[in-house]
Short mmCIF file of C-alpha atoms and ligand atoms in Angstrom, two decimals:
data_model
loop_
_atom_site.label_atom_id
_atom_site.label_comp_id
_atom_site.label_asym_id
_atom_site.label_seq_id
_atom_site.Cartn_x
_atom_site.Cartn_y
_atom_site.Cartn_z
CA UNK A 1 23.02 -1.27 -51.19
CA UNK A 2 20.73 -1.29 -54.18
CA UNK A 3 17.42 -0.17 -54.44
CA UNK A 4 14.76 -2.32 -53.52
CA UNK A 5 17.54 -4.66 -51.16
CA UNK A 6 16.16 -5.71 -48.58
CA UNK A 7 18.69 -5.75 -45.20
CA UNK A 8 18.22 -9.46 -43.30
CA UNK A 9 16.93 -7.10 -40.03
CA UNK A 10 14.02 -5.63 -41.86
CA UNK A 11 13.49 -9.36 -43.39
CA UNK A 12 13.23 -10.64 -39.80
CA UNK A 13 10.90 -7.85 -38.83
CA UNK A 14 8.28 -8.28 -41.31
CA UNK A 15 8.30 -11.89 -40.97
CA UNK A 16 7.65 -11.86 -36.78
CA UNK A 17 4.91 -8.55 -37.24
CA UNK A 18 2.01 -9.72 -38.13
CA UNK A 19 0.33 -6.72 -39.39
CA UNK A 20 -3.35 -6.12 -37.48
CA UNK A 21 -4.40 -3.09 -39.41
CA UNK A 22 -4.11 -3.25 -43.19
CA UNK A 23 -4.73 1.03 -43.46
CA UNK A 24 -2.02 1.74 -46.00
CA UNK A 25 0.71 4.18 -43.81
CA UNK A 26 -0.06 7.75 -45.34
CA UNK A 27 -3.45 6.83 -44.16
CA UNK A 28 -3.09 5.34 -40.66
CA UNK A 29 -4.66 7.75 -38.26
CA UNK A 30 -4.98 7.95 -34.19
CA UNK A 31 -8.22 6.28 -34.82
CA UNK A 32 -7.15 2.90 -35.80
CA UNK A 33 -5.03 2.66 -33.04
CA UNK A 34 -8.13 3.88 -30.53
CA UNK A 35 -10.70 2.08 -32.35
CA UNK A 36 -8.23 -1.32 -31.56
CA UNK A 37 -7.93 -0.46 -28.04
CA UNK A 38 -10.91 0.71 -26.97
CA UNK A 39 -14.04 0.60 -29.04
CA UNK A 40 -17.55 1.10 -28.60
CA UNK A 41 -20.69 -0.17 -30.19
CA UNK A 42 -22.72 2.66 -30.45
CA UNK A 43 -20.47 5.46 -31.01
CA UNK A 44 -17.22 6.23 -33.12
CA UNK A 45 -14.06 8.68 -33.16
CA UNK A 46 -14.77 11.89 -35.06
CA UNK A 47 -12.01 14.21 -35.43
CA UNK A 48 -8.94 14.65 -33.77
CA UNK A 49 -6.88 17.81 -32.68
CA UNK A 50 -3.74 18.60 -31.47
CA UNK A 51 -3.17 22.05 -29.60
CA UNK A 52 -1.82 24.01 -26.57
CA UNK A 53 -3.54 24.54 -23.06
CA UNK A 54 -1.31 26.49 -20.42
CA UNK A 55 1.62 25.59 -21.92
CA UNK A 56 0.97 21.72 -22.17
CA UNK A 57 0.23 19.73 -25.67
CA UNK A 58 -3.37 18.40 -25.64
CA UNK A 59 -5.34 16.03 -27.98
CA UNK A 60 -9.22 16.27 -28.32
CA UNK A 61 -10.62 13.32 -29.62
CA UNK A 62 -14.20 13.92 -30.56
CA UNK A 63 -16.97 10.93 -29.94
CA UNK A 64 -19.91 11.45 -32.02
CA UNK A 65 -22.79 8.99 -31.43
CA UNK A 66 -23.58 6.00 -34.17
CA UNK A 67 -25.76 7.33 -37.07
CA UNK A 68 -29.61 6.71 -35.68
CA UNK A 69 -28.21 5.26 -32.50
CA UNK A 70 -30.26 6.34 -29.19
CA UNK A 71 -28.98 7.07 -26.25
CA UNK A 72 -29.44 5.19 -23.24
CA UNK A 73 -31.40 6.76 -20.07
CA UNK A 74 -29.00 7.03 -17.31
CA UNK A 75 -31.67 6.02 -14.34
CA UNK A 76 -33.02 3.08 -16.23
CA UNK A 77 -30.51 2.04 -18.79
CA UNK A 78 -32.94 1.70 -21.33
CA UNK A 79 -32.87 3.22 -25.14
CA UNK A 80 -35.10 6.29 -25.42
CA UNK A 81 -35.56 8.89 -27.87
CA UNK A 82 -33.18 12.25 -27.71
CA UNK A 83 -34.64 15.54 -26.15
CA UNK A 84 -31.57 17.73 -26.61
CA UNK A 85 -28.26 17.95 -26.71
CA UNK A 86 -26.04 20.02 -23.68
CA UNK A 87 -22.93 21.86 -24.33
CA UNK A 88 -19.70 19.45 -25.24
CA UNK A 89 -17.69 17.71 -21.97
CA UNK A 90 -14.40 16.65 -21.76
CA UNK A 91 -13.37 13.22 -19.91
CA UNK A 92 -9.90 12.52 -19.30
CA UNK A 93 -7.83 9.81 -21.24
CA UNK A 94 -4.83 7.78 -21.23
CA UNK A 95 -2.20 10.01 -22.26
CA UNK A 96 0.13 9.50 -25.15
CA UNK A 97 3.65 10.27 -25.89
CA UNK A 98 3.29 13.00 -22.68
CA UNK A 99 0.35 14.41 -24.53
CA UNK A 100 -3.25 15.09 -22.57
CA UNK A 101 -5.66 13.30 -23.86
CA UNK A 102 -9.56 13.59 -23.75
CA UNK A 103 -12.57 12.50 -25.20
CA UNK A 104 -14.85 15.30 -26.23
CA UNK A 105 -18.13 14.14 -26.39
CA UNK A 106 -21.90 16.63 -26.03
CA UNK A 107 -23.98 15.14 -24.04
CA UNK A 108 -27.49 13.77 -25.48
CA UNK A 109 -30.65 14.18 -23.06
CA UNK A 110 -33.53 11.68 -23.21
CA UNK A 111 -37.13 11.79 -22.71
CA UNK A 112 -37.44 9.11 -20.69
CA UNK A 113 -41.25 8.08 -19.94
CA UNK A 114 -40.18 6.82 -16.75
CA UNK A 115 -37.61 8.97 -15.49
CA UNK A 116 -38.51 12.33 -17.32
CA UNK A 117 -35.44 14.15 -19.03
CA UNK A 118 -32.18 12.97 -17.85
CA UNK A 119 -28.98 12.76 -19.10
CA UNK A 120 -27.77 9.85 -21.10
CA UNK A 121 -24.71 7.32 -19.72
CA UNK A 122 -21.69 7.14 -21.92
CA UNK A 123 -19.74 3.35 -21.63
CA UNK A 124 -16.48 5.69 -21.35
CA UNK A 125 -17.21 7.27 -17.89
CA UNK A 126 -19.38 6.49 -15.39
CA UNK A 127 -21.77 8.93 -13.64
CA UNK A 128 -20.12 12.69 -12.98
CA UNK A 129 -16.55 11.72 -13.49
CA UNK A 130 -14.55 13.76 -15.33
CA UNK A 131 -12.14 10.88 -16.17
CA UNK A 132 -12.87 8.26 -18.55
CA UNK A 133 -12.82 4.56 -17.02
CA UNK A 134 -9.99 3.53 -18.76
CA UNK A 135 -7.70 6.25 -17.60
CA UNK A 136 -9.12 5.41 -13.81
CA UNK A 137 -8.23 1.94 -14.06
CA UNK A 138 -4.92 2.98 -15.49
CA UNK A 139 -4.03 5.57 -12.57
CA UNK A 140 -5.46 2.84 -9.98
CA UNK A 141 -3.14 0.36 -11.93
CA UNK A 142 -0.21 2.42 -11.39
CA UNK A 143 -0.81 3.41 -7.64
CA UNK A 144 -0.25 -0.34 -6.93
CA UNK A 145 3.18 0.25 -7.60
CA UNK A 146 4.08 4.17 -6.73
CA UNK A 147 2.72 5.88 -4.20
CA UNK A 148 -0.54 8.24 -5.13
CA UNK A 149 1.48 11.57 -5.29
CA UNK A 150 4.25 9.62 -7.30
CA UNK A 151 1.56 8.65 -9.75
CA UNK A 152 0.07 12.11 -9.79
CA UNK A 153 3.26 13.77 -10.74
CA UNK A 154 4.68 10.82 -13.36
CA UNK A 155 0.93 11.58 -15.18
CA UNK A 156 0.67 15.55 -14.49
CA UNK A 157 -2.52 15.11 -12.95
CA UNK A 158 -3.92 15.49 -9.07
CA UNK A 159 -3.69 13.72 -5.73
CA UNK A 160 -7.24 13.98 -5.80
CA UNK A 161 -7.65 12.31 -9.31
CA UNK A 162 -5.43 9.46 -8.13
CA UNK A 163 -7.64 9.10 -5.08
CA UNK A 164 -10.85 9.06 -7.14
CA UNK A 165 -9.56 6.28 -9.76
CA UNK A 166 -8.32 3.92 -6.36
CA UNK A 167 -11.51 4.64 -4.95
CA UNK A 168 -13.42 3.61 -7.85
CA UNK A 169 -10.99 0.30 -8.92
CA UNK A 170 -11.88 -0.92 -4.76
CA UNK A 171 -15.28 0.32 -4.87
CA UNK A 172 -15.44 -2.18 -8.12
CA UNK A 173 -13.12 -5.00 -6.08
CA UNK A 174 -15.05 -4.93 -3.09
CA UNK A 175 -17.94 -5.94 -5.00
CA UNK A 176 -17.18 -8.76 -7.44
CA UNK A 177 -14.33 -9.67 -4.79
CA UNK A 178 -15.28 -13.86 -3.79
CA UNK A 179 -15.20 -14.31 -0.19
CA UNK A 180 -16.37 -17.82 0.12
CA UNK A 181 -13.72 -19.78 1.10
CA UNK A 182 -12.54 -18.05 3.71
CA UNK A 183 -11.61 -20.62 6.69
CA UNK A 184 -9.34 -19.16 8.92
CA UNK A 185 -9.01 -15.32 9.50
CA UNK A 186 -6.22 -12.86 11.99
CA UNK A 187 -8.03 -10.12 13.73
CA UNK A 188 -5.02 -7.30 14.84
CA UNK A 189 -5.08 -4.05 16.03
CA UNK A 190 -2.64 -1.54 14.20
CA UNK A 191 -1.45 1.79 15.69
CA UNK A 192 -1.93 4.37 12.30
CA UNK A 193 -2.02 8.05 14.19
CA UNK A 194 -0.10 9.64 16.54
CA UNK A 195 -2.60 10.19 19.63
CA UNK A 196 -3.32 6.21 19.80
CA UNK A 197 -5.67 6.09 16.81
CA UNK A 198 -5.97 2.37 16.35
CA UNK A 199 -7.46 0.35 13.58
CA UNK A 200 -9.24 -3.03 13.67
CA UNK A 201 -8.04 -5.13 11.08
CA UNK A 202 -9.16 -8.26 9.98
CA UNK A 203 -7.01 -10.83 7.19
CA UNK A 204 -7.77 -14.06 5.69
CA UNK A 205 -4.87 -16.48 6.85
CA UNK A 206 -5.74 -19.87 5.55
CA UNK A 207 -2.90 -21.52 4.25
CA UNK A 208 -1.93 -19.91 0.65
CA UNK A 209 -4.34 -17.18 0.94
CA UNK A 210 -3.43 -14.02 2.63
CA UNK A 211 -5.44 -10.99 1.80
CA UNK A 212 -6.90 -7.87 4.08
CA UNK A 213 -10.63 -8.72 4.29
CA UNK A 214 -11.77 -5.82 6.33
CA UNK A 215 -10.62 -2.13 8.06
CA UNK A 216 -12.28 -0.47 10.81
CA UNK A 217 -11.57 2.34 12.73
CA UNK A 218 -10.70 2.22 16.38
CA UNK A 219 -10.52 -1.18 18.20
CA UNK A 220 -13.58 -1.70 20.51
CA UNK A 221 -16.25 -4.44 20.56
CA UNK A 222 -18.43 -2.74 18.33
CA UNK A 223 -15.38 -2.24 15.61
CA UNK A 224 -15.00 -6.00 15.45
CA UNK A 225 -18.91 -6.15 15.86
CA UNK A 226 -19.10 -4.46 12.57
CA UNK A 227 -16.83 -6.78 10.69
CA UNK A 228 -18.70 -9.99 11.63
CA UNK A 229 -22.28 -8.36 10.78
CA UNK A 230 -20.79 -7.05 7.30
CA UNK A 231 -19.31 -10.81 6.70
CA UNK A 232 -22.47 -12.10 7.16
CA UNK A 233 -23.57 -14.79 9.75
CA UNK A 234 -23.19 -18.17 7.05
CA UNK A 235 -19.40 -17.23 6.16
CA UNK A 236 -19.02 -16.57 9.94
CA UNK A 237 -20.40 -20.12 10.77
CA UNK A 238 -17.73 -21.78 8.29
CA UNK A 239 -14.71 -20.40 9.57
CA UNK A 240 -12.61 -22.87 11.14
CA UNK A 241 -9.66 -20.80 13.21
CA UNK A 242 -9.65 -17.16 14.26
CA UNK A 243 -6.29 -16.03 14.89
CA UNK A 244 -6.14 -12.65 17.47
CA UNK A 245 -3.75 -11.48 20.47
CA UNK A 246 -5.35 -11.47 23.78
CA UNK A 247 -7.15 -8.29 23.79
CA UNK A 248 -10.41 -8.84 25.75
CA UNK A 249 -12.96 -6.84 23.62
CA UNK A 250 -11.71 -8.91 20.44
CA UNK A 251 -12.02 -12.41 22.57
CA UNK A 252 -15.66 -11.84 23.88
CA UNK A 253 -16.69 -10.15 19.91
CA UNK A 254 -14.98 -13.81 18.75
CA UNK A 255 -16.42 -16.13 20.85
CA UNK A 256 -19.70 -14.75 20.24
CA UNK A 257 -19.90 -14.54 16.91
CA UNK A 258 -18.51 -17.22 15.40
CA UNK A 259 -18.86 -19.83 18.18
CA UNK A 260 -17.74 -22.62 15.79
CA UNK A 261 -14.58 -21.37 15.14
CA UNK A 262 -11.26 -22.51 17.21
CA UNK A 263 -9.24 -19.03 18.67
CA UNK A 264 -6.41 -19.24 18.28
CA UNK A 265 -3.46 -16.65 20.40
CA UNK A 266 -1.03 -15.75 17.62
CA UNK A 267 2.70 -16.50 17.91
CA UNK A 268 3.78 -13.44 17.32
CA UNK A 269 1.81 -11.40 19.74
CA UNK A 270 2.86 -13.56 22.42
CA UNK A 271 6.53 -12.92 21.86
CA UNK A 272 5.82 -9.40 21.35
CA UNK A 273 4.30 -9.03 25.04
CA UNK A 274 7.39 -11.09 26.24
CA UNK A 275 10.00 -8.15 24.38
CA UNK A 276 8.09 -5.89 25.67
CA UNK A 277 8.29 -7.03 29.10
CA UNK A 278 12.27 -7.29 28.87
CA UNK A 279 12.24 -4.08 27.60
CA UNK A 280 10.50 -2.81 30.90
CA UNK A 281 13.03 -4.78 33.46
CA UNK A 282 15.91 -3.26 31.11
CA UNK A 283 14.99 0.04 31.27
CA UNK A 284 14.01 -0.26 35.17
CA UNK A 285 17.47 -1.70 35.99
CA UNK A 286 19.59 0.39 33.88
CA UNK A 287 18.45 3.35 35.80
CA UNK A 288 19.17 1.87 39.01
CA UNK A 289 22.24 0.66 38.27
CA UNK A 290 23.41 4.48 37.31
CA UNK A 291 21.96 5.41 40.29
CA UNK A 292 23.97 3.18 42.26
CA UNK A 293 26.97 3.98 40.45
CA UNK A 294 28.01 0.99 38.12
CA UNK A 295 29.22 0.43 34.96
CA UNK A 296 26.93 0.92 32.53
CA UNK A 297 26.71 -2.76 30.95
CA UNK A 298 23.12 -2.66 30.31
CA UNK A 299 24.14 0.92 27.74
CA UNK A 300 23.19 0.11 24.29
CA UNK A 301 22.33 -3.67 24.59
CA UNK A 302 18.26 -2.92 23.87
CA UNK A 303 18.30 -4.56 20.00
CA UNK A 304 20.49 -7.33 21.36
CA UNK A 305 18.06 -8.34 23.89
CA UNK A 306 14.91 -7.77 21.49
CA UNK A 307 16.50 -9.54 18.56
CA UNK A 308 16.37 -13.29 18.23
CA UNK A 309 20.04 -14.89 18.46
CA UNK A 310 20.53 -15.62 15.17
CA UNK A 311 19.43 -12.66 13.75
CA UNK A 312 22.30 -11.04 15.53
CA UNK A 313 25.46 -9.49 13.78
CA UNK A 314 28.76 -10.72 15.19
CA UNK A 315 29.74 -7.55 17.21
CA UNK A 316 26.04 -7.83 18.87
CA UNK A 317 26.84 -11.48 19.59
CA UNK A 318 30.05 -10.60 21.56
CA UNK A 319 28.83 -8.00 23.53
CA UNK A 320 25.27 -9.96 24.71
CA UNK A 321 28.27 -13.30 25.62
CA UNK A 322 29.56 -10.51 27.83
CA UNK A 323 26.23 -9.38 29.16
CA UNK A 324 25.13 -12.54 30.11
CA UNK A 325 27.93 -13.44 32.58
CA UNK A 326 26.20 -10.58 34.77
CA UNK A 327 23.91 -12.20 37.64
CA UNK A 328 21.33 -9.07 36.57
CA UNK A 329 17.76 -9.09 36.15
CA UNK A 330 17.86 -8.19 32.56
CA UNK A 331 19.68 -11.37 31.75
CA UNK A 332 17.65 -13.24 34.01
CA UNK A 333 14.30 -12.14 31.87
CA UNK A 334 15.93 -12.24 28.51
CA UNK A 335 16.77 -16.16 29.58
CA UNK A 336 12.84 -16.85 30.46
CA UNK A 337 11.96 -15.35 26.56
CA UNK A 338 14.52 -17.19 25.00
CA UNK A 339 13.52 -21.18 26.84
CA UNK A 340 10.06 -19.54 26.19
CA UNK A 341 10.85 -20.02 22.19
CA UNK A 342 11.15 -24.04 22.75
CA UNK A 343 7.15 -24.19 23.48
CA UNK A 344 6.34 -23.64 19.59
CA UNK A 345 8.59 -26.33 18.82
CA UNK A 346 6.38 -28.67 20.53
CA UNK A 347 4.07 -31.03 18.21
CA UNK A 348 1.39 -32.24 20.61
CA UNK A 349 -0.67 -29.98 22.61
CA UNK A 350 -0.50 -31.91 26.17
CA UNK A 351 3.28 -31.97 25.77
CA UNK A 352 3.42 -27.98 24.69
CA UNK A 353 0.85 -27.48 27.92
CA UNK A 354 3.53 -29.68 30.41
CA UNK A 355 6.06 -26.98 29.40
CA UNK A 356 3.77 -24.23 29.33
CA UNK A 357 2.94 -24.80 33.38
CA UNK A 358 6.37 -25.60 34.13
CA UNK A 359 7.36 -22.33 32.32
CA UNK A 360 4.44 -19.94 34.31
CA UNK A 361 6.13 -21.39 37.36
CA UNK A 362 9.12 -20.71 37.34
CA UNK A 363 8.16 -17.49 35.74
CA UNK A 364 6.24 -16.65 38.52
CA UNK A 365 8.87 -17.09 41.31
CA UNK A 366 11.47 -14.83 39.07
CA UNK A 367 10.24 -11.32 41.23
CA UNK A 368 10.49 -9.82 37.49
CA UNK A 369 7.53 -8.20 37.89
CA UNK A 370 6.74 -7.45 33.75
CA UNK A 371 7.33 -10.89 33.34
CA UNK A 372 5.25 -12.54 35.83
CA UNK A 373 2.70 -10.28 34.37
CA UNK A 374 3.00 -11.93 31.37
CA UNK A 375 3.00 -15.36 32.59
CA UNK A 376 -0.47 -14.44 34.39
CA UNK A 377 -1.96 -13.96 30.95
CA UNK A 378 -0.20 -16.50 29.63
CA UNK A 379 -2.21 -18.89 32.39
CA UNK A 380 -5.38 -17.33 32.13
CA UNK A 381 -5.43 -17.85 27.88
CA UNK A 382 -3.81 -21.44 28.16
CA UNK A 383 -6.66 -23.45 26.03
CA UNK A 384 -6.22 -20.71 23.31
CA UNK A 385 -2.55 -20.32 23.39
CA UNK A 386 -2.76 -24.89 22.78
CA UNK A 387 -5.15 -23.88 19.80
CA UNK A 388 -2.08 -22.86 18.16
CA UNK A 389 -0.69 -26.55 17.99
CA UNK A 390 -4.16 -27.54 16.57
CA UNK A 391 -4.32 -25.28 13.65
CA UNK A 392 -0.87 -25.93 12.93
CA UNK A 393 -0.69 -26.75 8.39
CA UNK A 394 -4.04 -24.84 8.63
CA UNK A 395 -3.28 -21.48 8.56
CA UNK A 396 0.00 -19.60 7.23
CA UNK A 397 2.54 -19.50 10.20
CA UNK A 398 3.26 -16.20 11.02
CA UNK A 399 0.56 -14.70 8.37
CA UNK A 400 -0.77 -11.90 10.29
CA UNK A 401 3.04 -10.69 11.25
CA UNK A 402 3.58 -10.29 7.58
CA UNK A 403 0.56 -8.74 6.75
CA UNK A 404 1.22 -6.31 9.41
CA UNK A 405 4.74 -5.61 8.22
CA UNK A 406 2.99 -4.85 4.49
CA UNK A 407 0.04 -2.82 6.39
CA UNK A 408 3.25 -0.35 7.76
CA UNK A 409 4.66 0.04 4.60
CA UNK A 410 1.76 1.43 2.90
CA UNK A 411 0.86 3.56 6.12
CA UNK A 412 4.00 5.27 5.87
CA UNK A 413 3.99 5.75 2.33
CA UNK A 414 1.10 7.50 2.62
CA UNK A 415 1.64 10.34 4.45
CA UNK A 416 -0.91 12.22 2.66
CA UNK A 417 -3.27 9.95 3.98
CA UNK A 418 -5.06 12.95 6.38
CA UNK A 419 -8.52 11.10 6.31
CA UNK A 420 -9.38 7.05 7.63
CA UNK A 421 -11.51 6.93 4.27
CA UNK A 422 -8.12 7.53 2.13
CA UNK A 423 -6.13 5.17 4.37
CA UNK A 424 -8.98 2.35 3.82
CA UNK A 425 -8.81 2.76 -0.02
CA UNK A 426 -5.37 2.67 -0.09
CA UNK A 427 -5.18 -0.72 2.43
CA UNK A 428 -7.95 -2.24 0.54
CA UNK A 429 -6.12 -1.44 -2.78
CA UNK A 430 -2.73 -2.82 -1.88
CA UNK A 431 -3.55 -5.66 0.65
CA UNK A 432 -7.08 -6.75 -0.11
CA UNK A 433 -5.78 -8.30 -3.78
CA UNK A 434 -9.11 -7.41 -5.08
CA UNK A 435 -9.98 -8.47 -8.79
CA UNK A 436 -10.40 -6.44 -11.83
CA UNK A 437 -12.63 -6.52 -15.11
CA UNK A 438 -11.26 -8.22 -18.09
CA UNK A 439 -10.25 -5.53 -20.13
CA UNK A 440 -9.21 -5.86 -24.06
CA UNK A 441 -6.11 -3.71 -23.84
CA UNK A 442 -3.76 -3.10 -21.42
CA UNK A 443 -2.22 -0.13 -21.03
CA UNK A 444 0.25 -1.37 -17.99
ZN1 LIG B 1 -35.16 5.94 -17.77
#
């Protein structure tokens, strides 16, 4: 190839790049690059080093302030004149090729006629923090997608730095977050500790929307209490459907505060009660059934009982067939969950009540003692278990089921969740699709 040739590759190139900086190469520095992602009004990049701390490459990129630019008071955000200048900081930046990197900027005090001398704010960091915002956002960016020791590790930096940056990014969310059209809301209570911790948890379920609104600890009255005073008594007055399980302190909290609102007894909770009960006559009749010496056909059949039919494999499927010719108990129950599944089938209410009564009957002459139990509460919640048919199209089926499913996985991922203040942040952060600022680069 002869000099000056130009290959059709490098033709193509030049023709899509369109160049944004017009610095000739040999001159192109580190601060043309910063000073296009993140620039600021009253101060500019000085100079920039490269060197070793503890055995890890580290760039200090020095701010200096605009020629005659003041500072701004940090307890009234005002302009006032300088008093003095403290010794230099370092705030933490996005890191580049695996390289540290910081901003090194000394801090200018102001004489402040209202506030006396204070320290001046900087737009890169906010109060004491040690990182700049940018890198915060980026870490809190990141922990939406690993988990905070994952993050920690990829960018060599601490749990606790992690933490900080979520904290801040749903400190920020929480905020700005609009919670205005909120119609219909699920109200669970979540198991998150060994020792029957319990958190109150409270999603927005109208159709399309599904988003953790609020966590609480523990799940009295006065947890749920505190959700509806934070939410505020006008957004509590427009709700439309409040979705819950039959837990009495939740019920009396509901019907109190928002008054308006139809409650509704969730699907899934329901059928949850009903496994639950099976689970009780299995185990009960299993043991008696060793006890009196027989075959063990109950052995092994738990998941085949709690599973719905088609969600079983086909070696499951054979073996329940088999079950089921057994005149047992077990069966017996299992057979009152599954005709329980045709009431949500139903369209109108009075027609989905005919079966419900019919269904408590006959329940209630089965001597299955779990499942008469459930049929009790069944009875006693009727109107709200109808509500169900009414806010049918209105709020996402099976919403606060899913929500619960995504609440679990970040539990468990966060095992080094020791405090309910980390575990909120992180719920918030994952489930509560809180905004962000506009930004003018992004990093990730
Ligand atoms: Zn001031």
């Amino acid at each position: 190839m002869r000099a000056g040739e130009r290959t059709l590759r490098g033709l193509w190139y030049d023709l899509v790049a369109r160049p944004i900086d017009t610095t000739p190469p040999d001159r192109m520095q580190l601060k043309t690059i910063l000073n296009r992602i993140e620039r600021h009004r009253s101060f500019v990049y000085g100079e920039v080093r490269l060197h070793e701390r503890m055995g890890r490459a580290v760039l200090d990129i020095e701010m200096r302030p605009r020629a005659n630019g003041r500072p701004t008071c940090s307890g009234c955000g005002r302009r006032r004149p300088g008093y003095d200048t403290l010794s230099p900081r370092r705030f933490e930046f996005v890191p580049l090729w695996g390289i540290a990197v910081y901003f090194v900027y000394a801090m200018r005090r102001v004489e402040c006629p209202t506030c006396g001398v204070v320290v001046e704010t900087v737009p890169w960091a906010s109060g004491k923090s040690q990182a700049t915002t940018t890198y915060a956002w980026f870490l809190a960016r990141w922990a939406k997608r690993l988990s905070w020791s994952e993050v920690a590790e990829a960018f060599q930096t601490s749990w606790e730095r992690v933490f900080r940056s979520v904290e801040m990014a749903v400190t920020w969310g929480l905020a700005h977050r609009d919670l205005e059209n909120v119609r219909a809301i699920g109200i669970d209570e979540v198991l998150w500790r060994k020792g029957y911790k319990f958190l109150t948890v409270v999603y927005q379920i109208d159709a399309g929307v599904r988003r953790l609104l609020w966590v609480g600890q523990d799940r009295r009255a006065k947890t749920l209490l505190r959700f509806f005073r934070s939410f505020g008594r006008e957004r509590c007055a427009r709700l439309h459907f409040i979705c819950s399980d039959m837990w009495q302190p939740y019920l009396k909290v509901i019907a109190r505060k928002a008054a308006g609102a139809i409650q509704v007894l969730d699907r899934f909770h329901i059928m949850a009660h009903l496994s639950k009960a099976i689970d009780e006559v299995r185990a009960k009749e299993a043991k008696s059934l060793k006890a009196a010496g027989y075959e063990p056909v109950l052995k092994g059949m738990r998941f085949c009982l709690l599973k719905r039919p088609e969600n079983l494999s086909g070696s499951q499927e054979i073996k329940l067939a088999e079950l089921l010719r057994y005149n047992l108990r077990t069966v017996r129950a299992y057979l009152l969950k599954e005709d329980f599944q045709f009431f949500w089938q139903y369209v109108s209410p009075a027609w989905a009540g005919k079966f419900l009564d019919r269904w408590c009957t006959r329940t209630m002459r089965s001597r299955l003692e779990p499942m008469k139990r459930v049929a009790r509460m069944l009875r006693n919640h009727r109107p709200l278990l109808l509500n169900w048919f009414r806010a049918r199209g209105e709020i996402s089926a099976a919403a606060v089921e899913g929500m619960n499913n995504k609440l679990k996985v970040t539990t468990r991922k966060a095992y080094g969740f020791r405090t309910f203040r980390a575990l909120e942040i992180a719920l918030y952060h994952s489930l509560g699709h809180l905004p962000e600022p506009k930004i003018t680069h992004r990093f990730c």
